[in-house]
Coordinates of N, CA and C in Angstrom, one line a residue:
X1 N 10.7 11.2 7.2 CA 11.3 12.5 7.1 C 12.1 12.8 8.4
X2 N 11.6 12.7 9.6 CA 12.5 12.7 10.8 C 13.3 11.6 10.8
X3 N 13.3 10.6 10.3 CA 14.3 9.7 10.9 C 15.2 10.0 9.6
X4 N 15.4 11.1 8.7 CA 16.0 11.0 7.5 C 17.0 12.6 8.0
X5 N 16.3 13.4 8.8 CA 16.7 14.6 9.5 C 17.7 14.1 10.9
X6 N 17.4 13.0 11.7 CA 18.4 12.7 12.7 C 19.8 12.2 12.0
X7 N 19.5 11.2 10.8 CA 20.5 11.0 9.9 C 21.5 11.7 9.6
X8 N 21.2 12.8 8.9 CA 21.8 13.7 8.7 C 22.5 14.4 9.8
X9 N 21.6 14.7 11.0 CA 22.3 15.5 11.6 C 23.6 14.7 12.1
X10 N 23.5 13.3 12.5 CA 24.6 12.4 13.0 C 25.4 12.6 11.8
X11 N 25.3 12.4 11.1 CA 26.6 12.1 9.6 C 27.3 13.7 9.9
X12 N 26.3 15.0 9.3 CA 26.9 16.1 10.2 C 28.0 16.4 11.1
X13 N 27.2 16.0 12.2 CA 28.5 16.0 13.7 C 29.4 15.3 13.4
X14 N 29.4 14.0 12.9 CA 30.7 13.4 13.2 C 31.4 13.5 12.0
X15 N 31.4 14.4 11.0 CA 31.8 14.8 10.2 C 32.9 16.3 10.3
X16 N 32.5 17.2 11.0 CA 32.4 18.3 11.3 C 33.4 18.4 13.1
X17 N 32.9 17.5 13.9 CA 33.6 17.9 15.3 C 34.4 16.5 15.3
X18 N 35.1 17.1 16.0 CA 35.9 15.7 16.9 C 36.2 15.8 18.3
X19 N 35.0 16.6 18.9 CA 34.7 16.3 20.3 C 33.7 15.9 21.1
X20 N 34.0 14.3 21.3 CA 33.1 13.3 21.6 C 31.9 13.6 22.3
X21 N 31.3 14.3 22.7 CA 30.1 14.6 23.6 C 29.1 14.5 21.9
X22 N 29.7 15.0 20.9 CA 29.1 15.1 19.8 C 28.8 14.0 19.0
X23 N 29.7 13.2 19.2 CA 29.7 11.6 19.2 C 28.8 10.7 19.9
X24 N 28.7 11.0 20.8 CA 27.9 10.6 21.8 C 26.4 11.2 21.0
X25 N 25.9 12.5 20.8 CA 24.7 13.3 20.5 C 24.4 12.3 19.1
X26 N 25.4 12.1 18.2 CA 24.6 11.2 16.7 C 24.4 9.9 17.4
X27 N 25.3 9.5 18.1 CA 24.8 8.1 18.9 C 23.6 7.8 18.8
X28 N 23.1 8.7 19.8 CA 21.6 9.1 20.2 C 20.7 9.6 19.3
X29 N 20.9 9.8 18.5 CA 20.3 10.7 17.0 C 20.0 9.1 16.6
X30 N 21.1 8.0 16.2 CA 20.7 7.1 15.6 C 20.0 6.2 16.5
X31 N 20.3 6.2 18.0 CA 19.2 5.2 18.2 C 17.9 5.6 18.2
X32 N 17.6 7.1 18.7 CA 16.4 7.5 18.5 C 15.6 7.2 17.1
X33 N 16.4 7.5 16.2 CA 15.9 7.0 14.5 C 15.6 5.5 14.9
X34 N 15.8 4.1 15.1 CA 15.7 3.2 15.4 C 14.7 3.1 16.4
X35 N 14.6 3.8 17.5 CA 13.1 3.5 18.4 C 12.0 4.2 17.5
X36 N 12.3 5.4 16.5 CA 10.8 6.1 15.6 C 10.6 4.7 14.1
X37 N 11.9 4.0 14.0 CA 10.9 2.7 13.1 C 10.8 1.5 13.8
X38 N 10.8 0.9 14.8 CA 10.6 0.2 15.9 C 8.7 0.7 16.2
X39 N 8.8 2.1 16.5 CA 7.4 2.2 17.0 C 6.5 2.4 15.9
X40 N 7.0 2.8 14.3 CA 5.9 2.7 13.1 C 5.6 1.2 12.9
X41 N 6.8 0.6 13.0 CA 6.4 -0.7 12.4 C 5.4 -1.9 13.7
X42 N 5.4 -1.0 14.9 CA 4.6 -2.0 15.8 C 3.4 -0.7 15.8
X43 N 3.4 0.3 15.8 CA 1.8 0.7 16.5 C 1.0 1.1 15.0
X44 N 1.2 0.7 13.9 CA 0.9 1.1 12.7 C -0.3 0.0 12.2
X45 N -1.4 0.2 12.1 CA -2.5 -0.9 11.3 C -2.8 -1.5 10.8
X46 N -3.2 -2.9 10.5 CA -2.9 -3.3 9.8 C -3.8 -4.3 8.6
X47 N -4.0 -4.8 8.1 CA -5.3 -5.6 7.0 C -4.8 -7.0 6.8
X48 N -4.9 -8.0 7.1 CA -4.4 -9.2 6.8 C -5.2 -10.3 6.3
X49 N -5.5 -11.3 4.9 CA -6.3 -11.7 4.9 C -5.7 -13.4 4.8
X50 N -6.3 -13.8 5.1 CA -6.2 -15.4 5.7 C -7.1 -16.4 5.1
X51 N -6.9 -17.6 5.2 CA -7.9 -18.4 4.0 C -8.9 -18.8 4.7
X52 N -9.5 -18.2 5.9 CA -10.8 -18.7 6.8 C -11.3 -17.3 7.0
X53 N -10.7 -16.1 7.3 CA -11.0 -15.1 7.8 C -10.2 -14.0 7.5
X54 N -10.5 -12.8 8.0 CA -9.9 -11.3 7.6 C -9.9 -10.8 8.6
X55 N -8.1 -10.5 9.2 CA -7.6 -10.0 10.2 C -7.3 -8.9 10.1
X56 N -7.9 -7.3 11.0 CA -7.8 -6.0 10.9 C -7.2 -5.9 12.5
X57 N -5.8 -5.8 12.6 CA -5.3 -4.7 13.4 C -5.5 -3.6 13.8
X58 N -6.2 -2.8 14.2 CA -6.7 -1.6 14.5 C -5.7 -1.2 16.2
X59 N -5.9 0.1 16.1 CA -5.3 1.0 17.2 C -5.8 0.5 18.8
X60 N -7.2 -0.1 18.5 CA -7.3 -0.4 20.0 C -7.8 -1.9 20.3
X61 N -8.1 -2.6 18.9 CA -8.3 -4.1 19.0 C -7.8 -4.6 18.3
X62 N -7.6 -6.2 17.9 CA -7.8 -7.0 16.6 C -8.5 -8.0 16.4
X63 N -9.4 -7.7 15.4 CA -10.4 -8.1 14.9 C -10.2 -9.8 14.2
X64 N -10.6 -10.5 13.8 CA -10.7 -11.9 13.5 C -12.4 -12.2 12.9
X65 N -12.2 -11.6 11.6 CA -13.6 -11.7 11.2 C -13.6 -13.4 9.6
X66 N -14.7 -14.0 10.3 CA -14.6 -14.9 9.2 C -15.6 -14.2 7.7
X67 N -14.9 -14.5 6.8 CA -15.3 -14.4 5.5 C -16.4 -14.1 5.2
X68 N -17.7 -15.4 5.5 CA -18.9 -15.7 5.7 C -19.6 -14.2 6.1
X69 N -19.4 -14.0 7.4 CA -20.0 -12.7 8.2 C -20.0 -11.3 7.6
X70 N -19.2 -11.0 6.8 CA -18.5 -10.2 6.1 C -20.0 -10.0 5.0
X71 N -20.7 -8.5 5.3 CA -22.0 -8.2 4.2 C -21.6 -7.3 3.1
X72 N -20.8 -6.2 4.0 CA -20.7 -5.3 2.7 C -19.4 -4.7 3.1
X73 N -18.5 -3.9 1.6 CA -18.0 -3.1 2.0 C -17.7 -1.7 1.4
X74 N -17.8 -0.9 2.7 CA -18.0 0.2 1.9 C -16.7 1.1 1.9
X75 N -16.6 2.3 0.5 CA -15.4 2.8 0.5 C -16.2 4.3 0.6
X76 N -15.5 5.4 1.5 CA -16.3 6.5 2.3 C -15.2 7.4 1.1
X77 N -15.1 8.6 0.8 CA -14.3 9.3 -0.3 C -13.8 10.2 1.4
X78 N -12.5 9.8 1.7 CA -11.7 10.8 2.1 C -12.2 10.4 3.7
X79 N -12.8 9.2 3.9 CA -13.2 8.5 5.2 C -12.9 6.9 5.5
X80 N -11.9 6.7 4.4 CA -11.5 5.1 4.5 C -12.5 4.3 4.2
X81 N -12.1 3.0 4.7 CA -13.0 1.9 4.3 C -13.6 1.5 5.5
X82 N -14.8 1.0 5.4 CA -15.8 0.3 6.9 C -16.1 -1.2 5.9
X83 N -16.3 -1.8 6.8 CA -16.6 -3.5 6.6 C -17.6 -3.7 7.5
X84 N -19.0 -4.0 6.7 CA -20.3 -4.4 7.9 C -20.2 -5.5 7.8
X85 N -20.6 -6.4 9.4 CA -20.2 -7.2 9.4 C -21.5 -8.0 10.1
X86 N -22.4 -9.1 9.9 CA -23.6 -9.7 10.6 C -23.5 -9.8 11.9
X87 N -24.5 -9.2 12.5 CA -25.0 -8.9 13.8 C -24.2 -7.6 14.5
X88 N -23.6 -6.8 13.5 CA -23.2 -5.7 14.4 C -23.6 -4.6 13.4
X89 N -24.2 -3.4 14.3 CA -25.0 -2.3 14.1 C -23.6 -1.7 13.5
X90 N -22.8 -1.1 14.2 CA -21.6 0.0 13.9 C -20.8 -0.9 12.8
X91 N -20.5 -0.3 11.4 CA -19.5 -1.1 11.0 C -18.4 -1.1 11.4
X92 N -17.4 -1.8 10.9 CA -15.7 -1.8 11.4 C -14.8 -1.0 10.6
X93 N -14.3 0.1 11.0 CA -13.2 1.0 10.1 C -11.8 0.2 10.2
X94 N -11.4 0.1 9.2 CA -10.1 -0.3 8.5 C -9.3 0.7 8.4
X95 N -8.7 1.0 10.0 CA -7.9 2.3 9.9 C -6.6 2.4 9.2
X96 N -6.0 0.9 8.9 CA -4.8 0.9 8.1 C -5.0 1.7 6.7
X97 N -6.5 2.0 6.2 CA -6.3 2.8 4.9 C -7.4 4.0 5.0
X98 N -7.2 4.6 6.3 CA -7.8 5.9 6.5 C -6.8 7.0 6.2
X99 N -5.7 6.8 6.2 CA -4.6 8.1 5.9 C -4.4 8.0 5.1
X100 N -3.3 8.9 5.0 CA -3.0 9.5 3.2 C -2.3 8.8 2.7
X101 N -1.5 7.6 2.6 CA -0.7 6.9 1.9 C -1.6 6.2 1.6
X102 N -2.8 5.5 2.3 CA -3.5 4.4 1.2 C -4.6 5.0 0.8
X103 N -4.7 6.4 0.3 CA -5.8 6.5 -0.1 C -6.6 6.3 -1.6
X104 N -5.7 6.0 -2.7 CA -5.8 5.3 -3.7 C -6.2 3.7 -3.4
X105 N -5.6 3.4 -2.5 CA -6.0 1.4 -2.5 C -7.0 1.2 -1.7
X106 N -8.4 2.3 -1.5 CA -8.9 1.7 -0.7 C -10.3 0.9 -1.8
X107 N -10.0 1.1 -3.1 CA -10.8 0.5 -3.7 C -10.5 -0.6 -4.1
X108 N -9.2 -0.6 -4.4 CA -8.2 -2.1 -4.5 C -8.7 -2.6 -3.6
X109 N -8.5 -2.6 -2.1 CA -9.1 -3.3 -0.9 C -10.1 -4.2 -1.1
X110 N -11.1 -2.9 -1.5 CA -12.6 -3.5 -1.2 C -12.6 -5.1 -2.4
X111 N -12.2 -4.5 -3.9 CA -12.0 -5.7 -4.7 C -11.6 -6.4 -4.5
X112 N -10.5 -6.9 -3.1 CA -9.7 -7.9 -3.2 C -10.5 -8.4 -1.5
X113 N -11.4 -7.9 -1.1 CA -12.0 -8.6 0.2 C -13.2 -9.0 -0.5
X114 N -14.0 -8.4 -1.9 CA -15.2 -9.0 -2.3 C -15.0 -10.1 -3.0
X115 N -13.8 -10.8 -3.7 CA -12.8 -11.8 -4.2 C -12.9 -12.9 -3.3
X116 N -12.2 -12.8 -2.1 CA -11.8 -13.7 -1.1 C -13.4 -13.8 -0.5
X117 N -14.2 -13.3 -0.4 CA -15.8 -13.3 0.3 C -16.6 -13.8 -0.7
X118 N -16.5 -14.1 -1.9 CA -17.0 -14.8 -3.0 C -16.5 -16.3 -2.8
X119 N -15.6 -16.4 -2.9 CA -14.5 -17.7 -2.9 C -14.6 -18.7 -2.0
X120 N -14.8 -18.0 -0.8 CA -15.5 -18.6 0.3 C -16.9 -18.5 0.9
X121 N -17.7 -18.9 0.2 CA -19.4 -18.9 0.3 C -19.5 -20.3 0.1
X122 N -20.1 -20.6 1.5 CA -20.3 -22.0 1.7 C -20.3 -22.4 2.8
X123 N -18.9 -21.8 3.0 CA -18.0 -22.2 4.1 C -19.1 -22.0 5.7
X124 N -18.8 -22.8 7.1 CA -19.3 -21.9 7.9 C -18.9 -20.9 8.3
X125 N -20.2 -20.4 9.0 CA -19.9 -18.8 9.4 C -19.5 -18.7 10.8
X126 N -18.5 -18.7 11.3 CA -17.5 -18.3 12.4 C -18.3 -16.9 13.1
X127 N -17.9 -16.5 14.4 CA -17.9 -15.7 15.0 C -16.5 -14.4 14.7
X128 N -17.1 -13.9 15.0 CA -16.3 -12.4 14.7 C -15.4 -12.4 16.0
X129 N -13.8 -12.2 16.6 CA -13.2 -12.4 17.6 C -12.5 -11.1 17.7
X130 N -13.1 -10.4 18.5 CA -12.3 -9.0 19.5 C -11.2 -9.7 20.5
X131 N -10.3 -8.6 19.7 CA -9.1 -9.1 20.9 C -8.6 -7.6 21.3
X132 N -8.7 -7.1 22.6 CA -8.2 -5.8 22.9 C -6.9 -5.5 23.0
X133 N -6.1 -4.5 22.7 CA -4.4 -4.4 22.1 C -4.2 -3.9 23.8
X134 N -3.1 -4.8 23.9 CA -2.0 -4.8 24.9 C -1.7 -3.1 25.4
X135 N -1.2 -2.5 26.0 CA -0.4 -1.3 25.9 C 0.8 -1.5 26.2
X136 N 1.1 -2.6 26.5 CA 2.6 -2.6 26.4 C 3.4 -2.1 25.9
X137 N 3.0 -2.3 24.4 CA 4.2 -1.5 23.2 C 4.1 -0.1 23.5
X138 N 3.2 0.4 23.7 CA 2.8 1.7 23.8 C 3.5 2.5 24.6
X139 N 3.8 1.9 25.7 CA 4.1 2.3 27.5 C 5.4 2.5 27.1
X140 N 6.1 1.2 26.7 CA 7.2 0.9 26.7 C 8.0 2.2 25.7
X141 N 7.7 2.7 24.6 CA 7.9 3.5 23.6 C 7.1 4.4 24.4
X142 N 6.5 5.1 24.8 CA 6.2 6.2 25.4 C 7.6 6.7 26.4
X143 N 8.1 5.4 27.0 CA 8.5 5.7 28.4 C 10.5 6.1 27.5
X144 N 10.3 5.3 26.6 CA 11.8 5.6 25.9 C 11.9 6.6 25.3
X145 N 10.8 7.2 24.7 CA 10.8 8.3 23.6 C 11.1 9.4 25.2
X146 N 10.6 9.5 26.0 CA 10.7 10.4 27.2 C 11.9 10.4 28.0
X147 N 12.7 9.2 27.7 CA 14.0 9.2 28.5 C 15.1 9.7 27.4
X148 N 14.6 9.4 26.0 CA 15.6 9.9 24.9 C 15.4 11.2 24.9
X149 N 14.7 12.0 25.0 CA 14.4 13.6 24.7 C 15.2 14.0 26.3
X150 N 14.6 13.4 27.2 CA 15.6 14.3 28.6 C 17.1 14.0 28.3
X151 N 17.9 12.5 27.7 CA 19.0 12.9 27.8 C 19.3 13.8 26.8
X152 N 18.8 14.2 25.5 CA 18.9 15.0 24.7 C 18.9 16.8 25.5
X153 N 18.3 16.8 26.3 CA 17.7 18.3 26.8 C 19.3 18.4 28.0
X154 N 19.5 17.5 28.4 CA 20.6 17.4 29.3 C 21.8 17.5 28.7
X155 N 22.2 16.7 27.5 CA 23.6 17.2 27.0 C 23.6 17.9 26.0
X156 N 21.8 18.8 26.1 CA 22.2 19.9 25.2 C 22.3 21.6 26.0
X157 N 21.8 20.9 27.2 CA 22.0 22.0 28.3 C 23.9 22.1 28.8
X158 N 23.9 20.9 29.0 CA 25.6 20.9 29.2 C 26.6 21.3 27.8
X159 N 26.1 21.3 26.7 CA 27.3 21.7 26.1 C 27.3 22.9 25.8
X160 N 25.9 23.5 26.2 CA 25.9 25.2 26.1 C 26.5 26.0 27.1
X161 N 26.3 25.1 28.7 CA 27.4 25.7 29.8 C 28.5 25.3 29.3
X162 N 29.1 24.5 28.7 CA 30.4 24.1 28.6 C 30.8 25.1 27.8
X163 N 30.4 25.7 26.8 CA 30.7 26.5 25.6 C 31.4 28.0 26.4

């Protein structure tokens, strides 16, 4: 919805003015739209399943769980899905289908990880691998979303004195 509202506004201005500072403002309108799907498509969660293991992206780690380990899974109504996993007390939330767009598929999920955990019974049982997420992407998109909004506040300060 915001990156469908900067669109607009660019098509707008350069529809409407033909005095470049305005030109310059959709500029910025479109790259800013381009850093907001840049940052969905990298800080967004994720479920991946693999023919040894089931890879969960989450917000602050990624998980590398083999098949085998994998005891139950449960689907919470309006709490997403948790995956208990052997030898750990806390289960693992599967935050990629805690919000509201997957809230229909979190039973699809579960069917299609008790599928792949059937399929592979046998197999050995692997260790479960935490890997803690970078902040890189974070910083880096933190620090641009903060430089895009000041030049925005700057040449929207200037074209009000200019006016």
């Amino acid at each position: 919805m915001l990156i469908l509202g900067f669109a607009v506004f660019g098509v707008w201005t350069l529809w409407h003015s033909s005095d470049l500072s305005f030109f310059k403002v959709s500029a910025m309108a479109g790259a800013f739209s381009l850093l907001v799907l840049y940052a969905l498509s990298h800080l967004r969660p994720g479920v991946r399943s693999e023919r040894d293991a089931l890879v969960v992206r989450n917000f602050s780690a990624t998980y590398t769980i083999p098949w085998a380990s994998i005891r139950d899974v449960d689907v919470k109504a309006g709490r997403g899905v948790h995956v208990r996993i052997e030898g750990r007390e806390k289960p693992l939330s599967l935050e990629a289908f805690n919000g509201w767009p997957a809230v229909g598929r979190a039973v699809r999920i579960r069917d299609e990880i008790d599928v792949a955990r059937r399929a592979s019974v046998g197999e050995p049982s692997g260790e479960v691998v935490e890997e803690p997420s970078r902040g890189y992407t974070e910083l880096v998109l933190v620090i641009l979303i903060v430089i895009m909004l000041g030049v925005y506040l700057f040449e929207g300060a200037r074209w009000l004195i200019d006016r």
